[in-house]
Amino acid sequence: MRVTFLRRSPADGDGPADTVRELDGGASADLAAALAAGLTPVVHGPGDDAAPARVLSSADAIAAAADGLGGWRITVTHDGRRAEVLDAIVRAEAAFLRTSAERSAEAVQLASLPTVTTVVSQEVSSLDDAVAAVRAGVGDLVLDGWDDEAVADLREALSPAHLAERTAFPIGTEIDDARAALDRASFKAWLDLVDGTSAARPRYEWAPGKDMAPPVPERRLSAAWPDERWRSGDAVTDLGAARPAVAAILERSLAGTPPLRDEVELMFGARAEEVEVIAAVADELRRRAVGDRVTYVINRNINYTNQCYFRCGFCGFS
């Protein structure tokens, strides 16, 4: 099971790990201020402005979808009658249904109906509230002002569920959809926040070229989480730590059946513990094939310039 969460900018200022700022109304100055702070603006209510994402009532969500707003940009508020809410999330193909603790059971029931792809989202203010919401079937949590250590508490409390951070849009949002729908400033702000799966990436001070040690954990194979508990922990190698679909692929691989194309694609979406489990299986297959003797070749890369500003995470030259 995967649970996503969104870190929302509080009203009294922006935390270093926030990814969105929710606004009542889409005044251009407010949108620009959010983008300047590196946040994606999310506007409550309808409008003709260039807000990247919206939180809408049932009727407004249907109207926005009819006007061409993609469902991946829409969160429907759970504030109407059951039939109205269901109509909205289906017709708008909304990414999220934002509910309350009091109505979460109804929201989960709606989201579980055939063909409904909407994920139930709930604002929570404490660890206990978050755990209770997930146990009730909520798949997305909205957090105000939670730092990395608080998220670490949440990650441990929800285990064995897999926790992943999103931005204003759901994980898996296609980059071509975002490029076509968002203005240049909003598209750049979103790209600065996400990795290749469109999940929020850890916000490290380090970047290639900076005179500081990279944030590589000593014993882990994944740097998915920046908190000290993760960084000081040991790598996970138990297949049970992976989602059942991924664990099944790895079991077949150990038995001699290579993964198929779609299975490889699924593994590319692995995060955190799953990355380490996949690496452990790959290491075992390497050991069976060639033992522990490793060869290497010296390569030369002739760079065409000494000026680079992209800060690609894999490039020593940058």
CSV table of C-alpha atoms in Angstrom, one decimal:
chain,number,residue,atom,x,y,z
A,1,MET,CA,0.0,0.0,0.0
A,2,ARG,CA,1.3,3.5,-0.9
A,3,VAL,CA,0.2,6.6,1.0
A,4,THR,CA,1.1,10.0,-0.3
A,5,PHE,CA,1.3,13.3,1.5
A,6,LEU,CA,1.5,17.0,0.7
A,7,ARG,CA,3.3,19.5,2.7
A,8,ARG,CA,1.4,22.8,2.5
A,9,SER,CA,2.8,26.2,3.3
A,10,PRO,CA,1.3,27.5,6.6
A,11,ALA,CA,-0.4,30.9,6.7
A,12,ASP,CA,2.4,32.5,8.8
A,13,GLY,CA,5.3,31.6,6.5
A,14,ASP,CA,6.9,29.0,4.4
A,15,GLY,CA,8.8,25.9,5.8
A,16,PRO,CA,11.9,24.7,4.0
A,17,ALA,CA,10.2,21.5,2.9
A,18,ASP,CA,6.8,22.9,1.7
A,19,THR,CA,5.8,22.4,-1.9
A,20,VAL,CA,2.5,24.3,-2.3
A,21,ARG,CA,0.8,27.4,-1.1
A,22,GLU,CA,-3.0,27.3,-1.1
A,23,LEU,CA,-4.7,30.6,-1.9
A,24,ASP,CA,-8.3,31.9,-1.6
A,25,GLY,CA,-8.6,33.5,-5.0
A,26,GLY,CA,-6.1,33.7,-7.8
A,27,ALA,CA,-4.7,37.3,-7.6
A,28,SER,CA,-1.8,37.5,-9.9
A,29,ALA,CA,0.4,39.0,-7.2
A,30,ASP,CA,-0.3,36.1,-4.9
A,31,LEU,CA,0.4,33.6,-7.6
A,32,ALA,CA,3.7,35.3,-8.4
A,33,ALA,CA,4.8,35.5,-4.8
A,34,ALA,CA,4.2,31.7,-4.4
A,35,LEU,CA,6.2,30.9,-7.5
A,36,ALA,CA,9.0,33.2,-6.4
A,37,ALA,CA,9.2,31.3,-3.1
A,38,GLY,CA,9.6,28.0,-5.1
A,39,LEU,CA,6.0,26.8,-4.3
A,40,THR,CA,3.2,25.7,-6.6
A,41,PRO,CA,0.1,27.8,-6.1
A,42,VAL,CA,-3.1,25.9,-5.4
A,43,VAL,CA,-6.2,28.2,-5.7
A,44,HIS,CA,-9.5,27.5,-3.9
A,45,GLY,CA,-12.5,28.3,-6.1
A,46,PRO,CA,-13.0,28.8,-9.8
A,47,GLY,CA,-11.4,31.5,-11.9
A,48,ASP,CA,-9.8,32.3,-15.3
A,49,ASP,CA,-6.3,32.9,-14.0
A,50,ALA,CA,-3.3,30.6,-14.6
A,51,ALA,CA,-3.4,28.7,-11.3
A,52,PRO,CA,-1.6,25.4,-11.7
A,53,ALA,CA,-4.1,23.5,-9.5
A,54,ARG,CA,-7.5,24.1,-7.9
A,55,VAL,CA,-9.6,23.0,-5.0
A,56,LEU,CA,-13.2,23.1,-6.1
A,57,SER,CA,-16.7,22.4,-5.1
A,58,SER,CA,-18.6,19.6,-6.9
A,59,ALA,CA,-20.4,22.0,-9.3
A,60,ASP,CA,-17.3,24.1,-9.9
A,61,ALA,CA,-15.2,20.9,-10.6
A,62,ILE,CA,-17.6,19.8,-13.3
A,63,ALA,CA,-17.6,23.2,-14.9
A,64,ALA,CA,-13.8,23.4,-14.8
A,65,ALA,CA,-13.5,20.0,-16.4
A,66,ALA,CA,-15.9,21.0,-19.1
A,67,ASP,CA,-13.7,24.0,-19.8
A,68,GLY,CA,-10.7,21.8,-20.3
A,69,LEU,CA,-9.0,21.7,-16.8
A,70,GLY,CA,-7.3,18.3,-16.5
A,71,GLY,CA,-8.4,16.1,-13.7
A,72,TRP,CA,-4.8,15.8,-12.4
A,73,ARG,CA,-5.1,19.5,-11.5
A,74,ILE,CA,-8.4,19.2,-9.6
A,75,THR,CA,-9.2,18.5,-5.9
A,76,VAL,CA,-12.9,18.2,-5.1
A,77,THR,CA,-14.1,19.3,-1.7
A,78,HIS,CA,-16.3,16.8,0.1
A,79,ASP,CA,-18.9,19.4,1.1
A,80,GLY,CA,-22.0,18.3,-0.9
A,81,ARG,CA,-24.5,15.5,-1.0
A,82,ARG,CA,-23.1,12.0,-1.8
A,83,ALA,CA,-24.5,11.9,-5.3
A,84,GLU,CA,-23.2,15.3,-6.1
A,85,VAL,CA,-19.7,14.5,-4.9
A,86,LEU,CA,-19.6,11.2,-6.8
A,87,ASP,CA,-20.8,12.9,-10.0
A,88,ALA,CA,-18.1,15.5,-9.7
A,89,ILE,CA,-15.1,13.2,-9.1
A,90,VAL,CA,-16.2,10.9,-11.9
A,91,ARG,CA,-17.0,13.6,-14.5
A,92,ALA,CA,-14.0,15.7,-13.6
A,93,GLU,CA,-11.7,12.7,-13.2
A,94,ALA,CA,-10.4,14.5,-10.2
A,95,ALA,CA,-7.1,13.5,-8.7
A,96,PHE,CA,-8.2,14.0,-5.1
A,97,LEU,CA,-11.3,14.2,-3.0
A,98,ARG,CA,-10.6,16.3,0.1
A,99,THR,CA,-12.6,15.0,3.0
A,100,SER,CA,-12.9,15.5,6.8
A,101,ALA,CA,-12.5,12.9,9.6
A,102,GLU,CA,-16.3,13.0,10.0
A,103,ARG,CA,-17.0,12.1,6.3
A,104,SER,CA,-13.9,10.0,5.6
A,105,ALA,CA,-15.8,6.7,5.6
A,106,GLU,CA,-18.2,8.0,2.9
A,107,ALA,CA,-15.3,9.4,0.9
A,108,VAL,CA,-13.4,6.0,1.0
A,109,GLN,CA,-16.5,4.2,-0.1
A,110,LEU,CA,-17.0,6.6,-3.1
A,111,ALA,CA,-13.3,6.2,-4.1
A,112,SER,CA,-13.6,2.4,-4.0
A,113,LEU,CA,-16.4,2.3,-6.6
A,114,PRO,CA,-15.6,0.7,-10.0
A,115,THR,CA,-13.8,3.0,-12.5
A,116,VAL,CA,-13.3,5.7,-9.8
A,117,THR,CA,-9.6,6.7,-9.7
A,118,THR,CA,-9.8,9.6,-7.3
A,119,VAL,CA,-7.7,9.3,-4.1
A,120,VAL,CA,-9.2,10.4,-0.8
A,121,SER,CA,-7.2,13.2,0.8
A,122,GLN,CA,-7.6,14.5,4.4
A,123,GLU,CA,-6.0,17.4,6.3
A,124,VAL,CA,-4.5,16.1,9.5
A,125,SER,CA,-2.9,18.1,12.4
A,126,SER,CA,-1.2,15.3,14.4
A,127,LEU,CA,0.4,11.9,14.1
A,128,ASP,CA,-2.5,10.2,15.7
A,129,ASP,CA,-4.9,11.9,13.3
A,130,ALA,CA,-2.8,10.8,10.3
A,131,VAL,CA,-2.6,7.2,11.4
A,132,ALA,CA,-6.3,7.1,12.1
A,133,ALA,CA,-7.0,8.5,8.6
A,134,VAL,CA,-4.9,6.0,6.8
A,135,ARG,CA,-6.4,3.1,8.8
A,136,ALA,CA,-9.8,4.4,7.7
A,137,GLY,CA,-8.7,4.1,4.1
A,138,VAL,CA,-7.5,7.6,3.3
A,139,GLY,CA,-4.7,7.5,0.7
A,140,ASP,CA,-3.4,11.1,0.9
A,141,LEU,CA,-2.6,13.4,3.8
A,142,VAL,CA,-2.3,17.2,3.8
A,143,LEU,CA,0.2,18.4,6.4
A,144,ASP,CA,0.8,21.9,7.6
A,145,GLY,CA,4.3,22.8,8.8
A,146,TRP,CA,5.6,19.3,9.3
A,147,ASP,CA,9.4,19.1,9.3
A,148,ASP,CA,11.5,16.1,8.2
A,149,GLU,CA,11.6,14.6,11.7
A,150,ALA,CA,7.8,14.7,12.0
A,151,VAL,CA,7.5,13.0,8.6
A,152,ALA,CA,10.0,10.4,9.9
A,153,ASP,CA,7.6,9.7,12.8
A,154,LEU,CA,4.8,9.3,10.3
A,155,ARG,CA,6.8,7.0,8.0
A,156,GLU,CA,7.5,4.7,11.0
A,157,ALA,CA,4.0,4.8,12.3
A,158,LEU,CA,2.5,3.8,9.0
A,159,SER,CA,4.9,1.0,8.2
A,160,PRO,CA,4.6,-1.4,6.4
A,161,ALA,CA,2.7,1.0,4.2
A,162,HIS,CA,4.9,2.9,1.8
A,163,LEU,CA,5.0,6.7,2.3
A,164,ALA,CA,5.7,9.0,-0.6
A,165,GLU,CA,5.6,12.8,-0.9
A,166,ARG,CA,3.7,14.5,-3.7
A,167,THR,CA,3.4,18.1,-4.8
A,168,ALA,CA,0.3,19.9,-6.1
A,169,PHE,CA,-0.2,17.1,-8.6
A,170,PRO,CA,-0.4,13.3,-8.1
A,171,ILE,CA,2.6,11.1,-8.4
A,172,GLY,CA,2.8,9.8,-11.9
A,173,THR,CA,1.7,13.1,-13.6
A,174,GLU,CA,3.0,13.0,-17.1
A,175,ILE,CA,5.6,15.7,-17.9
A,176,ASP,CA,4.1,16.3,-21.3
A,177,ASP,CA,0.7,17.0,-19.8
A,178,ALA,CA,2.2,19.5,-17.4
A,179,ARG,CA,4.3,21.2,-20.1
A,180,ALA,CA,1.2,21.6,-22.3
A,181,ALA,CA,-1.1,22.9,-19.6
A,182,LEU,CA,1.1,25.1,-17.3
A,183,ASP,CA,2.6,28.4,-18.0
A,184,ARG,CA,6.4,28.6,-18.1
A,185,ALA,CA,6.8,29.9,-14.5
A,186,SER,CA,4.5,27.3,-13.0
A,187,PHE,CA,6.1,24.5,-15.1
A,188,LYS,CA,9.6,25.4,-13.9
A,189,ALA,CA,8.5,25.7,-10.3
A,190,TRP,CA,7.0,22.2,-10.4
A,191,LEU,CA,10.0,20.7,-12.2
A,192,ASP,CA,12.3,22.1,-9.5
A,193,LEU,CA,10.3,20.2,-6.9
A,194,VAL,CA,10.0,16.7,-8.4
A,195,ASP,CA,11.9,13.7,-9.5
A,196,GLY,CA,11.4,11.6,-12.7
A,197,THR,CA,8.3,10.0,-11.3
A,198,SER,CA,6.8,13.5,-10.4
A,199,ALA,CA,7.1,12.7,-6.7
A,200,ALA,CA,8.6,15.4,-4.5
A,201,ARG,CA,12.3,14.9,-4.2
A,202,PRO,CA,14.3,15.5,-1.0
A,203,ARG,CA,15.3,19.1,-0.5
A,204,TYR,CA,19.1,19.0,0.1
A,205,GLU,CA,21.4,21.9,0.4
A,206,TRP,CA,23.9,19.9,-1.5
A,207,ALA,CA,24.2,20.1,-5.3
A,208,PRO,CA,27.0,18.9,-7.7
A,209,GLY,CA,29.8,21.4,-7.7
A,210,LYS,CA,29.2,22.6,-4.1
A,211,ASP,CA,32.1,22.3,-1.7
A,212,MET,CA,30.4,20.0,0.7
A,213,ALA,CA,29.9,16.3,1.1
A,214,PRO,CA,27.0,14.8,-0.7
A,215,PRO,CA,24.1,13.5,1.4
A,216,VAL,CA,24.9,9.8,0.9
A,217,PRO,CA,23.9,7.6,3.8
A,218,GLU,CA,26.7,5.4,5.1
A,219,ARG,CA,24.9,2.1,5.1
A,220,ARG,CA,21.8,2.7,3.0
A,221,LEU,CA,21.3,2.4,-0.8
A,222,SER,CA,18.6,5.0,-1.0
A,223,ALA,CA,18.7,8.7,-0.1
A,224,ALA,CA,15.0,9.1,-0.4
A,225,TRP,CA,14.5,10.7,3.0
A,226,PRO,CA,16.7,13.5,4.5
A,227,ASP,CA,16.0,12.8,8.2
A,228,GLU,CA,18.8,11.5,10.5
A,229,ARG,CA,16.9,8.3,11.4
A,230,TRP,CA,16.9,7.3,7.7
A,231,ARG,CA,20.4,8.4,7.0
A,232,SER,CA,21.9,6.5,10.0
A,233,GLY,CA,19.8,3.3,9.4
A,234,ASP,CA,20.7,0.1,7.7
A,235,ALA,CA,19.7,-0.9,4.2
A,236,VAL,CA,16.6,-3.1,3.9
A,237,THR,CA,17.0,-6.4,2.1
A,238,ASP,CA,13.8,-8.3,3.0
A,239,LEU,CA,11.5,-8.9,0.1
A,240,GLY,CA,8.6,-8.3,2.4
A,241,ALA,CA,9.5,-4.6,2.5
A,242,ALA,CA,8.5,-4.3,-1.2
A,243,ARG,CA,5.0,-4.0,-2.5
A,244,PRO,CA,3.5,-7.5,-3.4
A,245,ALA,CA,3.7,-6.8,-7.1
A,246,VAL,CA,7.4,-5.8,-6.9
A,247,ALA,CA,8.2,-8.7,-4.5
A,248,ALA,CA,6.7,-11.2,-7.0
A,249,ILE,CA,8.9,-9.8,-9.8
A,250,LEU,CA,12.0,-10.2,-7.6
A,251,GLU,CA,11.1,-13.7,-6.5
A,252,ARG,CA,10.7,-14.8,-10.2
A,253,SER,CA,14.1,-13.1,-11.0
A,254,LEU,CA,15.8,-15.0,-8.2
A,255,ALA,CA,14.2,-18.2,-9.7
A,256,GLY,CA,15.7,-17.4,-13.1
A,257,THR,CA,12.8,-15.6,-14.9
A,258,PRO,CA,13.9,-12.1,-16.0
A,259,PRO,CA,11.4,-9.3,-15.6
A,260,LEU,CA,9.3,-8.2,-18.6
A,261,ARG,CA,9.2,-4.7,-20.0
A,262,ASP,CA,6.2,-3.6,-17.9
A,263,GLU,CA,7.7,-5.1,-14.8
A,264,VAL,CA,10.9,-3.2,-15.3
A,265,GLU,CA,8.9,0.0,-15.6
A,266,LEU,CA,7.1,-0.8,-12.3
A,267,MET,CA,10.5,-1.3,-10.6
A,268,PHE,CA,11.7,2.1,-11.9
A,269,GLY,CA,9.0,3.6,-9.8
A,270,ALA,CA,10.4,2.1,-6.6
A,271,ARG,CA,11.2,4.4,-3.7
A,272,ALA,CA,13.1,4.2,-0.4
A,273,GLU,CA,13.1,0.6,1.0
A,274,GLU,CA,12.0,-0.9,-2.4
A,275,VAL,CA,15.1,0.6,-4.0
A,276,GLU,CA,17.2,-1.2,-1.5
A,277,VAL,CA,15.4,-4.5,-1.9
A,278,ILE,CA,15.7,-4.4,-5.7
A,279,ALA,CA,19.4,-3.6,-5.3
A,280,ALA,CA,19.9,-6.5,-2.9
A,281,VAL,CA,18.3,-8.9,-5.4
A,282,ALA,CA,20.4,-7.4,-8.2
A,283,ASP,CA,23.6,-7.9,-6.1
A,284,GLU,CA,22.7,-11.5,-5.5
A,285,LEU,CA,22.1,-12.2,-9.2
A,286,ARG,CA,25.5,-10.5,-9.9
A,287,ARG,CA,27.2,-12.7,-7.3
A,288,ARG,CA,25.7,-15.8,-8.8
A,289,ALA,CA,26.8,-14.8,-12.3
A,290,VAL,CA,30.4,-13.5,-11.8
A,291,GLY,CA,31.2,-13.9,-8.1
A,292,ASP,CA,32.8,-11.0,-6.2
A,293,ARG,CA,35.6,-10.1,-8.7
A,294,VAL,CA,34.9,-6.7,-10.2
A,295,THR,CA,36.7,-5.3,-13.3
A,296,TYR,CA,36.6,-1.7,-14.5
A,297,VAL,CA,37.7,0.4,-17.4
A,298,ILE,CA,39.1,4.0,-17.4
A,299,ASN,CA,37.0,6.3,-19.5
A,300,ARG,CA,37.6,9.8,-20.7
A,301,ASN,CA,34.7,12.3,-21.2
A,302,ILE,CA,35.7,15.5,-23.1
A,303,ASN,CA,33.3,18.2,-22.0
A,304,TYR,CA,32.6,20.9,-24.5
A,305,THR,CA,32.4,23.7,-22.0
A,306,ASN,CA,33.3,24.5,-18.4
A,307,GLN,CA,30.1,26.4,-17.9
A,308,CYS,CA,27.0,24.5,-16.6
A,309,TYR,CA,24.0,25.6,-14.6
A,310,PHE,CA,21.7,22.6,-14.7
A,311,ARG,CA,23.0,20.9,-11.5
A,312,CYS,CA,22.0,17.4,-12.7
A,313,GLY,CA,22.1,15.1,-9.7
A,314,PHE,CA,24.3,12.5,-11.4
A,315,CYS,CA,27.0,14.7,-13.0
A,316,GLY,CA,30.4,15.1,-11.4
A,317,PHE,CA,31.3,17.8,-14.0
A,318,SER,CA,28.4,20.0,-12.9
